[in-house]
Amino acid sequence: EPEVTQTPSHQVTQMGQEVILRCVPISNHLYFYWYRQILGQKVEFLVSFYNNEISEKSEIFDDQFSVERPDGSNFTLKIRSTKLEDSAMYFCASSEFTSGSGDEQYFGPGTRLTVT
Amino acid sequence: GESVGLHLPTLSVQEGDNSIINCAYSNSASDYFIWYKQESGKGPQFIIDIRSNMDKRQGQRVTVLLNKTVKHLSLQIAATQPGDSAVYFCAENKGVQGGSEKLVFGKGMKLTVNP
């Protein structure tokens, strides 16, 4: 069964450093998403991406964040200058298409980002 | 184990019992609802979904009920098994016609199945 994959599984970085989290969505999917989950809390939406551009972003997704689809298979989340409060589990998700009323989003296993 | 953050409500059941997990959603414009299961250290896993033109949908051992009048969603798990132990999240989505594809997740409930 096809699945979303993410690398690395755990990333430790120092405050102020740049990190890039990588995702390979399911191959025939057209919509891509990043969510994050701070330890013990609920999953929060960051950004959605379709047709090589951001289609929606949350207030969390400020100028320090960017997303890119550098090739036909990868989808990346970059945090330019990490802060302690960026420590969280970051999940990538993808969906096949939007039928006008939501479509199942498949989640990857996540990357645990620890900022020290 | 995880010990910081919001305290999760917990439901403990005996193996073989039926479980009911409830969720109240806030946005009356939402028209797509999903239940996800999250095991420790893993990403959310799709269980079942329902669109707003339905009030009940059944899957294998799971049933989702939607009450739009009171904005309430429930997940029923029949004959609960130890492998069902996880945190369960409801999520809502307004869909493209509603102007948003993002999923808005609820706080979650931890289900513990005792053998």
XYZ file of N, CA and C in Angstrom:
693
model
N 0.843 -1.189 0.000
C 0.000 0.000 0.000
C 0.884 1.246 0.000
N 0.609 2.201 -0.886
C 1.432 3.413 -0.920
C 1.312 4.194 0.386
N 2.396 4.877 0.738
C 2.383 5.627 1.985
C 3.239 6.873 1.846
N 2.978 7.823 2.719
C 3.777 9.037 2.793
C 5.010 8.733 3.647
N 6.168 9.136 3.171
C 7.384 8.926 3.952
C 8.014 10.264 4.314
N 8.708 10.275 5.436
C 9.338 11.507 5.902
C 10.749 11.208 6.417
N 11.641 12.147 6.151
C 13.006 12.046 6.692
C 13.480 13.415 7.168
N 14.321 13.477 8.206
C 14.680 12.352 9.069
C 13.542 12.054 10.050
N 13.687 10.991 10.806
C 12.679 10.695 11.814
C 12.858 11.595 13.037
N 14.087 11.997 13.292
C 14.378 12.881 14.417
C 15.494 13.840 14.005
N 15.262 15.120 14.252
C 16.241 16.149 13.917
C 16.486 17.008 15.154
N 17.736 17.098 15.553
C 18.099 17.965 16.670
C 18.897 19.128 16.096
N 18.531 20.344 16.475
C 19.222 21.508 15.939
C 19.339 22.568 17.015
N 20.268 23.467 16.806
C 20.425 24.565 17.759
C 19.571 25.742 17.340
N 19.115 26.479 18.316
C 18.313 27.669 18.080
C 19.023 28.591 17.085
N 18.261 29.092 16.136
C 18.828 29.984 15.130
C 19.296 29.295 13.862
N 19.398 27.988 13.910
C 19.820 27.239 12.726
C 18.642 26.982 11.791
N 18.977 26.730 10.540
C 17.967 26.386 9.537
C 17.806 24.866 9.491
N 16.574 24.428 9.335
C 16.326 23.001 9.145
C 15.418 22.805 7.937
N 15.611 21.681 7.290
C 14.744 21.277 6.185
C 14.202 19.893 6.499
N 12.893 19.812 6.532
C 12.221 18.535 6.751
C 11.706 18.046 5.402
N 11.898 16.770 5.158
C 11.595 16.230 3.834
C 10.467 15.220 3.872
N 9.718 15.217 2.799
C 8.550 14.343 2.687
C 8.462 13.838 1.247
N 8.053 12.595 1.099
C 7.697 12.080 -0.213
C 6.222 11.700 -0.148
N 5.358 12.518 -0.742
C 3.924 12.208 -0.730
C 3.615 10.985 -1.591
N 2.398 10.508 -1.491
C 1.965 9.401 -2.341
C 1.952 9.883 -3.788
N 2.420 9.042 -4.692
C 2.822 9.503 -6.023
C 1.718 10.127 -6.860
N 0.504 9.684 -6.780
C -0.547 10.258 -7.625
C -1.347 11.343 -6.913
N -0.878 11.752 -5.744
C -1.591 12.791 -4.997
C -1.192 14.173 -5.491
N -2.144 15.084 -5.380
C -1.943 16.422 -5.925
C -1.875 17.507 -4.846
N -2.389 17.205 -3.658
C -2.414 18.184 -2.582
C -1.466 17.730 -1.483
N -0.731 18.679 -0.947
C 0.264 18.359 0.067
C 0.102 19.319 1.238
N 0.413 18.791 2.414
C 0.166 19.543 3.639
C 1.307 19.327 4.634
N 1.492 20.321 5.475
C 2.307 20.162 6.669
C 1.454 20.512 7.885
N 1.582 19.660 8.898
C 0.952 19.882 10.194
C 2.046 19.738 11.244
N 1.766 20.267 12.427
C 2.693 20.015 13.515
C 1.907 19.648 14.777
N 2.594 18.958 15.678
C 1.979 18.552 16.932
C 3.004 18.745 18.035
N 2.764 19.752 18.844
C 3.596 19.951 20.022
C 3.286 18.830 21.002
N 4.307 18.381 21.717
C 4.179 17.210 22.579
C 2.927 17.239 23.451
N 2.096 16.231 23.312
C 0.907 16.104 24.156
C -0.272 16.948 23.728
N -0.125 17.692 22.628
C -1.212 18.576 22.202
C -1.827 18.094 20.892
N -2.797 18.835 20.413
C -3.474 18.376 19.196
C -2.680 18.751 17.955
N -3.016 18.113 16.877
C -2.370 18.356 15.598
C -2.864 19.693 15.038
N -1.918 20.521 14.566
C -2.264 21.860 14.053
C -1.838 21.997 12.589
N -2.687 22.564 11.806
C -2.406 22.817 10.391
C -1.368 23.924 10.235
N -0.430 23.714 9.319
C 0.535 24.759 8.981
C 0.260 25.341 7.595
N 0.227 24.465 6.582
C 0.181 24.959 5.218
C -0.343 23.867 4.284
N -0.998 24.293 3.220
C -1.380 23.366 2.151
C -0.790 23.874 0.832
N -0.567 22.972 -0.089
C 0.195 23.273 -1.300
C -0.413 22.523 -2.455
N -0.678 23.253 -3.534
C -1.290 22.632 -4.713
C -0.808 23.361 -5.946
N -0.507 22.625 -6.974
C -0.123 23.220 -8.255
C 1.059 24.169 -8.088
N 2.022 23.722 -7.285
C 3.276 24.447 -7.063
C 3.116 25.789 -6.367
N 2.068 25.935 -5.614
C 1.969 27.143 -4.806
C 1.174 26.877 -3.534
N 1.393 27.738 -2.556
C 0.663 27.628 -1.304
C -0.790 27.987 -1.553
N -1.697 27.118 -1.111
C -3.112 27.433 -1.265
C -3.726 27.953 0.019
N -3.144 27.605 1.140
C -3.639 28.105 2.418
C -2.532 27.961 3.460
N -2.489 28.892 4.402
C -1.526 28.767 5.491
C -2.143 29.292 6.767
N -1.628 28.806 7.890
C -2.143 29.245 9.186
C -1.278 30.392 9.719
N -1.724 30.944 10.837
C -0.976 32.044 11.450
C 0.368 31.572 12.007
N 0.490 30.263 12.204
C 1.773 29.718 12.673
C 2.825 29.831 11.562
N 2.386 29.692 10.339
C 3.276 29.653 9.174
C 3.700 31.069 8.825
N 4.679 31.597 9.581
C 5.122 32.972 9.339
C 6.308 32.994 8.367
N 6.978 34.110 8.292
C 8.045 34.281 7.298
C 9.249 33.361 7.526
N 9.313 32.748 8.689
C 10.407 31.816 8.968
C 10.196 30.466 8.282
N 8.988 30.209 7.838
C 8.653 28.940 7.223
C 8.534 29.096 5.708
N 8.940 28.063 5.009
C 8.694 28.024 3.569
C 8.540 26.566 3.150
N 7.851 26.359 2.035
C 7.680 25.020 1.495
C 8.090 25.035 0.032
N 8.474 23.842 -0.427
C 8.947 23.726 -1.799
C 8.712 22.317 -2.280
N 8.438 22.230 -3.575
C 8.392 20.917 -4.220
C 9.503 20.961 -5.273
N 10.702 20.590 -4.868
C 11.867 20.792 -5.743
C 11.901 19.886 -6.963
N 11.167 18.767 -6.878
C 11.142 17.851 -8.013
C 9.787 17.167 -8.012
N 9.648 16.127 -8.784
C 8.340 15.501 -8.895
C 7.946 14.616 -7.746
N 8.847 14.451 -6.764
C 8.501 13.511 -5.704
C 8.632 14.081 -4.296
N 9.503 15.047 -4.093
C 9.741 15.554 -2.739
C 8.928 16.806 -2.431
N 8.641 16.961 -1.151
C 7.943 18.143 -0.653
C 8.639 18.514 0.645
N 9.163 19.728 0.732
C 9.984 20.082 1.889
C 9.398 21.240 2.678
N 9.703 21.238 3.957
C 9.373 22.339 4.855
C 10.690 22.882 5.393
N 10.932 24.165 5.208
C 12.144 24.796 5.711
C 11.785 25.776 6.820
N 12.535 25.696 7.897
C 12.425 26.699 8.952
C 13.760 27.436 8.950
N 13.723 28.723 8.671
C 14.960 29.483 8.432
C 15.806 29.673 9.689
N 15.191 30.054 10.767
C 15.911 30.329 12.000
C 15.088 29.760 13.144
N 15.432 28.544 13.549
C 14.578 27.828 14.488
C 14.562 28.477 15.867
N 13.403 28.353 16.507
C 13.216 28.842 17.876
C 12.897 27.638 18.755
N 13.066 27.838 20.051
C 12.768 26.738 20.975
C 11.347 26.233 20.800
N 10.429 27.162 20.568
C 9.015 26.787 20.458
C 8.673 26.084 19.148
N 9.645 25.935 18.262
C 9.422 25.153 17.050
C 9.572 23.652 17.312
N 10.031 23.301 18.493
C 10.160 21.885 18.841
C 8.784 21.229 18.809
N 8.657 20.217 17.992
C 7.361 19.563 17.793
C 7.566 18.380 16.859
N 6.490 17.639 16.677
C 6.439 16.598 15.653
C 5.833 17.245 14.414
N 6.495 17.096 13.290
C 5.996 17.683 12.047
C 5.529 16.563 11.132
N 4.267 16.662 10.732
C 3.678 15.635 9.870
C 3.421 16.209 8.487
N 3.796 15.441 7.507
C 3.443 15.723 6.124
C 2.216 14.883 5.784
N 1.356 15.407 4.948
C 0.178 14.657 4.503
C -0.061 14.954 3.030
N -0.761 14.050 2.381
C -1.131 14.304 0.989
C -2.522 13.757 0.736
N -3.178 14.334 -0.252
C -4.483 13.821 -0.664
C -4.557 13.823 -2.180
N -5.420 12.953 -2.688
C -5.464 12.700 -4.121
C -6.015 13.896 -4.881
N -7.158 14.378 -4.437
C -7.762 15.547 -5.056
C -8.838 16.034 -4.100
N -9.334 17.206 -4.333
C -10.448 17.664 -3.519
C -11.706 17.593 -4.367
N -12.653 16.851 -3.873
C -13.886 16.669 -4.625
C -14.885 17.787 -4.368
N -14.425 18.798 -3.666
C -15.298 19.912 -3.340
C -15.817 19.818 -1.919
N -15.588 18.685 -1.305
C -16.081 18.532 0.062
C -15.126 17.669 0.870
N -13.849 17.926 0.752
C -12.861 17.223 1.565
C -12.470 15.887 0.992
N -11.253 15.517 1.204
C -10.745 14.216 0.797
C -9.769 13.707 1.843
N -9.691 12.390 1.915
C -8.859 11.769 2.928
C -7.424 12.233 2.775
N -6.860 12.683 3.858
C -5.457 13.071 3.884
C -4.682 11.952 4.558
N -3.643 11.489 3.874
C -2.787 10.424 4.383
C -1.567 11.054 5.022
N -1.297 10.648 6.245
C -0.211 11.250 7.005
C 1.036 10.375 6.989
N 2.176 11.044 6.997
C 3.442 10.359 7.174
C 3.708 10.078 8.638
N 4.823 9.403 8.931
C 5.127 9.029 10.316
C 5.648 10.184 11.156
N 6.001 11.290 10.500
C 6.434 12.463 11.255
C 7.945 12.584 11.408
N 8.373 13.815 11.605
C 9.756 14.125 11.985
C 9.698 14.849 13.317
N 10.405 14.292 14.285
C 10.461 14.973 15.584
C 11.590 15.990 15.551
N 11.244 17.260 15.663
C 12.235 18.332 15.661
C 12.470 18.795 17.087
N 13.711 18.752 17.511
C 14.095 19.225 18.837
C 15.051 20.386 18.668
N 14.659 21.554 19.171
C 15.497 22.750 19.096
C 16.081 23.009 20.478
N 17.401 23.065 20.540
C 18.063 23.254 21.844
C 18.700 24.634 21.965
N 7.695 8.414 28.955
C 6.490 8.710 28.203
C 6.237 10.212 28.122
N 5.200 10.570 27.416
C 4.864 11.977 27.233
C 4.187 12.495 28.489
N 4.672 13.598 29.040
C 4.103 14.058 30.300
C 3.833 15.538 30.318
N 4.000 16.221 29.194
C 3.741 17.651 29.175
C 2.616 17.933 28.207
N 2.092 19.123 28.266
C 1.013 19.489 27.367
C -0.339 19.251 28.006
N -1.368 19.393 27.220
C -2.723 19.260 27.714
C -2.971 17.844 28.213
N -3.732 17.746 29.316
C -4.105 16.434 29.822
C -5.159 15.869 28.906
N -4.926 14.674 28.379
C -5.872 14.049 27.480
C -6.943 13.326 28.263
N -8.225 13.497 27.913
C -9.244 12.634 28.519
C -8.971 11.193 28.126
N -9.306 10.290 29.024
C -8.977 8.884 28.829
C -10.226 8.041 28.989
N -10.338 7.039 28.134
C -11.408 6.056 28.215
C -10.753 4.689 28.357
N -11.091 3.997 29.424
C -10.574 2.639 29.627
C -11.708 1.657 29.473
N -11.472 0.629 28.670
C -12.506 -0.388 28.457
C -11.866 -1.765 28.541
N -12.710 -2.745 28.726
C -12.255 -4.132 28.725
C -12.286 -4.670 27.289
N -11.351 -5.510 26.995
C -11.319 -6.162 25.678
C -12.670 -6.823 25.412
N -13.191 -6.594 24.221
C -14.472 -7.173 23.852
C -15.650 -6.234 24.036
N -15.468 -5.211 24.889
C -16.541 -4.221 25.073
C -16.634 -3.322 23.839
N -17.756 -2.622 23.745
C -17.886 -1.586 22.725
C -17.410 -0.259 23.305
N -16.772 0.540 22.477
C -16.270 1.846 22.912
C -16.977 2.952 22.133
N -17.229 4.047 22.825
C -17.799 5.221 22.154
C -16.931 6.420 22.492
N -16.436 7.072 21.475
C -15.610 8.268 21.644
C -16.353 9.431 21.012
N -16.493 10.510 21.770
C -17.284 11.643 21.328
C -16.431 12.851 20.988
N -16.990 13.693 20.146
C -16.278 14.890 19.728
C -17.309 15.970 19.417
N -17.056 17.176 19.909
C -17.885 18.316 19.564
C -17.093 19.189 18.608
N -17.684 19.523 17.487
C -16.976 20.403 16.558
C -17.601 21.788 16.614
N -16.852 22.752 16.133
C -17.264 24.145 16.367
C -17.777 24.856 15.127
N -17.379 24.386 13.948
C -17.663 25.145 12.743
C -18.852 24.561 11.982
N -19.948 25.279 11.990
C -21.148 24.778 11.315
C -20.975 24.723 9.796
N -19.916 25.384 9.277
C -19.656 25.338 7.839
C -18.884 24.085 7.421
N -18.394 23.330 8.391
C -17.647 22.110 8.065
C -18.576 21.093 7.430
N -18.092 20.426 6.392
C -18.945 19.442 5.739
C -18.263 18.102 5.512
N -17.119 17.931 6.143
C -16.411 16.655 6.016
C -15.745 16.389 7.347
N -15.923 15.190 7.858
C -15.438 14.862 9.188
C -14.707 13.522 9.133
N -13.619 13.477 9.888
C -12.786 12.278 9.839
C -12.372 11.884 11.255
N -12.286 10.620 11.489
C -11.689 10.109 12.712
C -10.313 9.541 12.359
N -9.330 9.971 13.168
C -7.970 9.452 13.029
C -7.561 8.757 14.326
N -6.723 7.753 14.157
C -6.143 7.036 15.288
C -4.647 7.338 15.285
N -4.109 7.641 16.451
C -2.677 7.905 16.525
C -2.051 7.047 17.611
N -1.187 6.159 17.182
C -0.431 5.356 18.135
C 0.840 6.105 18.500
N 1.400 5.766 19.632
C 2.552 6.484 20.162
C 3.686 6.532 19.153
N 4.170 7.745 18.865
C 5.306 7.911 17.973
C 4.990 7.794 16.498
N 3.702 7.724 16.153
C 3.318 7.568 14.747
C 2.430 8.712 14.299
N 2.232 8.795 13.009
C 1.340 9.798 12.456
C -0.112 9.372 12.553
N -1.029 10.337 12.415
C -2.456 9.994 12.431
C -2.801 9.009 11.310
N -3.598 8.046 11.656
C -4.008 7.009 10.703
C -5.511 7.122 10.495
N -5.928 7.235 9.250
C -7.340 7.355 8.900
C -8.134 6.137 9.381
N -9.287 6.404 10.003
C -10.165 5.305 10.396
C -11.417 5.310 9.522
N -12.145 6.420 9.568
C -13.404 6.500 8.839
C -13.762 7.968 8.663
N -14.496 8.257 7.610
C -14.931 9.636 7.383
C -16.438 9.669 7.125
N -16.985 10.880 7.173
C -18.401 11.046 6.886
C -18.606 12.454 6.343
N -19.468 12.577 5.370
C -19.786 13.894 4.821
C -21.077 14.391 5.440
N -21.291 15.682 5.345
C -22.391 16.300 6.096
C -23.772 15.921 5.567
N -23.832 15.286 4.401
C -25.142 14.861 3.896
C -25.559 13.490 4.442
N -24.754 12.964 5.373
C -25.062 11.678 5.987
C -25.090 11.865 7.499
N -25.782 10.948 8.199
C -25.731 11.004 9.660
C -25.110 9.748 10.273
N -24.837 8.769 9.422
C -24.229 7.541 9.937
C -23.438 6.877 8.817
N -22.303 6.318 9.203
C -21.526 5.560 8.219
C -20.821 4.429 8.956
N -20.854 3.255 8.352
C -20.264 2.094 9.015
C -19.069 1.578 8.247
N -18.074 1.151 9.019
C -16.923 0.482 8.437
C -16.769 -0.866 9.123
N -15.579 -1.395 9.034
C -15.332 -2.672 9.704
C -15.130 -2.414 11.189
N -16.035 -2.853 12.011
C -16.027 -2.684 13.477
C -16.176 -1.232 13.939
N -16.248 -0.297 13.048
C -16.396 1.108 13.448
C -17.618 1.732 12.792
N -18.231 2.633 13.539
C -19.384 3.397 13.049
C -19.178 4.846 13.450
N -19.422 5.756 12.538
C -19.371 7.176 12.862
C -20.783 7.737 12.758
N -21.151 8.515 13.761
C -22.444 9.178 13.793
C -22.226 10.679 13.794
N -23.019 11.367 13.007
C -22.912 12.817 12.898
C -24.250 13.446 13.241
N -24.235 14.348 14.186
C -25.440 15.102 14.546
C -25.144 16.574 14.303
N -25.592 17.065 13.162
C -25.278 18.445 12.782
C -26.045 19.462 13.617
N -27.166 19.045 14.149
C -27.976 19.972 14.943
C -27.211 20.455 16.167
N -26.527 19.517 16.818
C -25.770 19.877 18.025
C -24.260 19.861 17.769
N -23.867 19.713 16.511
C -22.445 19.712 16.121
C -21.663 18.679 16.920
N -22.118 17.444 16.810
C -21.529 16.361 17.580
C -21.207 15.190 16.669
N -20.056 14.606 16.916
C -19.555 13.484 16.128
C -19.159 12.385 17.106
N -19.481 11.149 16.784
C -19.028 10.066 17.659
C -18.461 8.916 16.845
N -17.578 8.196 17.486
C -16.966 7.005 16.890
C -17.287 5.832 17.788
N -17.896 4.827 17.223
C -18.206 3.619 17.967
C -17.304 2.503 17.460
N -16.636 1.839 18.380
C -15.778 0.706 18.032
C -16.393 -0.543 18.669
N -16.718 -1.497 17.852
C -17.329 -2.732 18.347
C -16.245 -3.735 18.727
N -16.516 -4.476 19.783
C -15.605 -5.547 20.215
C -14.162 -5.046 20.274
N -13.954 -4.048 21.107
C -12.657 -3.390 21.195
C -11.547 -4.394 21.508
N -10.424 -4.199 20.811
C -9.277 -5.086 20.963
C -8.078 -4.317 21.515
N -7.117 -4.996 22.125
C -5.928 -4.291 22.638
C -5.234 -3.437 21.578
N -5.267 -3.868 20.335
C -4.666 -3.098 19.246
C -5.385 -1.790 18.951
N -6.542 -1.610 19.529
C -7.279 -0.356 19.355
C -6.783 0.720 20.316
N -5.951 0.353 21.261
C -5.412 1.321 22.214
C -4.597 2.379 21.471
N -4.998 3.622 21.620
C -4.360 4.725 20.894
C -5.040 6.019 21.315
N -4.592 7.120 20.769
C -5.302 8.393 20.909
C -6.140 8.592 19.653
N -7.395 8.961 19.850
C -8.319 9.147 18.732
C -8.648 10.631 18.598
N -8.510 11.136 17.380
C -8.818 12.534 17.084
C -9.945 12.604 16.069
N -10.871 13.524 16.311
C -11.783 13.872 15.239
C -11.191 15.073 14.508
N -11.514 15.220 13.254
C -11.039 16.357 12.471
C -12.163 16.805 11.556
N -12.196 18.098 11.278
C -13.237 18.647 10.393
C -12.580 19.454 9.285
N -13.331 19.604 8.234
C -12.793 20.244 7.039
C -13.953 20.921 6.318
N -13.697 22.115 5.828
C -14.763 22.805 5.117
C -14.759 22.484 3.625
N -13.675 21.908 3.148
C -13.592 21.552 1.742
C -13.356 22.761 0.856
N -13.042 22.485 -0.363
C -12.706 23.554 -1.303
C -13.876 24.518 -1.469
N -15.090 23.988 -1.565
C -16.246 24.868 -1.730
C -16.449 25.742 -0.519
N -15.992 25.263 0.618
C -16.072 26.080 1.819
C -14.884 26.993 1.963
N -13.957 26.897 1.042
C -12.812 27.803 1.023
C -11.621 27.333 1.813
N -11.623 26.080 2.249
C -10.493 25.620 3.050
C -10.319 24.122 2.907
N -9.088 23.691 2.732
C -8.784 22.263 2.670
C -8.161 21.766 3.968
N -7.896 22.687 4.880
C -7.155 22.261 6.060
C -8.046 21.430 6.971
N -7.423 20.499 7.668
C -8.117 19.739 8.697
C -7.926 20.459 10.027
N -9.016 20.599 10.760
C -8.963 21.166 12.104
C -9.201 20.014 13.061
N -8.205 19.724 13.859
C -8.266 18.570 14.745
C -8.841 18.941 16.104
N -9.549 18.002 16.703
C -9.985 18.125 18.085
C -8.848 17.751 19.024
N -9.135 17.801 20.321
C -8.082 17.600 21.316
C -7.678 16.140 21.466
N -8.513 15.232 21.143
C -8.158 13.824 21.228
C -8.597 13.161 22.508
N -8.786 11.856 22.408
C -9.109 11.049 23.571
C -8.252 9.794 23.535
N -7.687 9.453 24.676
C -6.844 8.267 24.764
C -7.699 7.072 25.132
N -7.688 6.066 24.302
C -8.413 4.833 24.561
C -7.433 3.774 25.037
N -7.735 3.211 26.187
C -6.913 2.123 26.728
C -7.787 0.890 26.819
N -7.346 -0.185 26.190
C -8.102 -1.433 26.194
C -7.379 -2.418 27.104
N -8.069 -2.843 28.139
C -7.483 -3.779 29.101
C -7.810 -5.214 28.712
N -6.799 -6.066 28.688
C -7.037 -7.459 28.267
C -7.824 -8.234 29.320
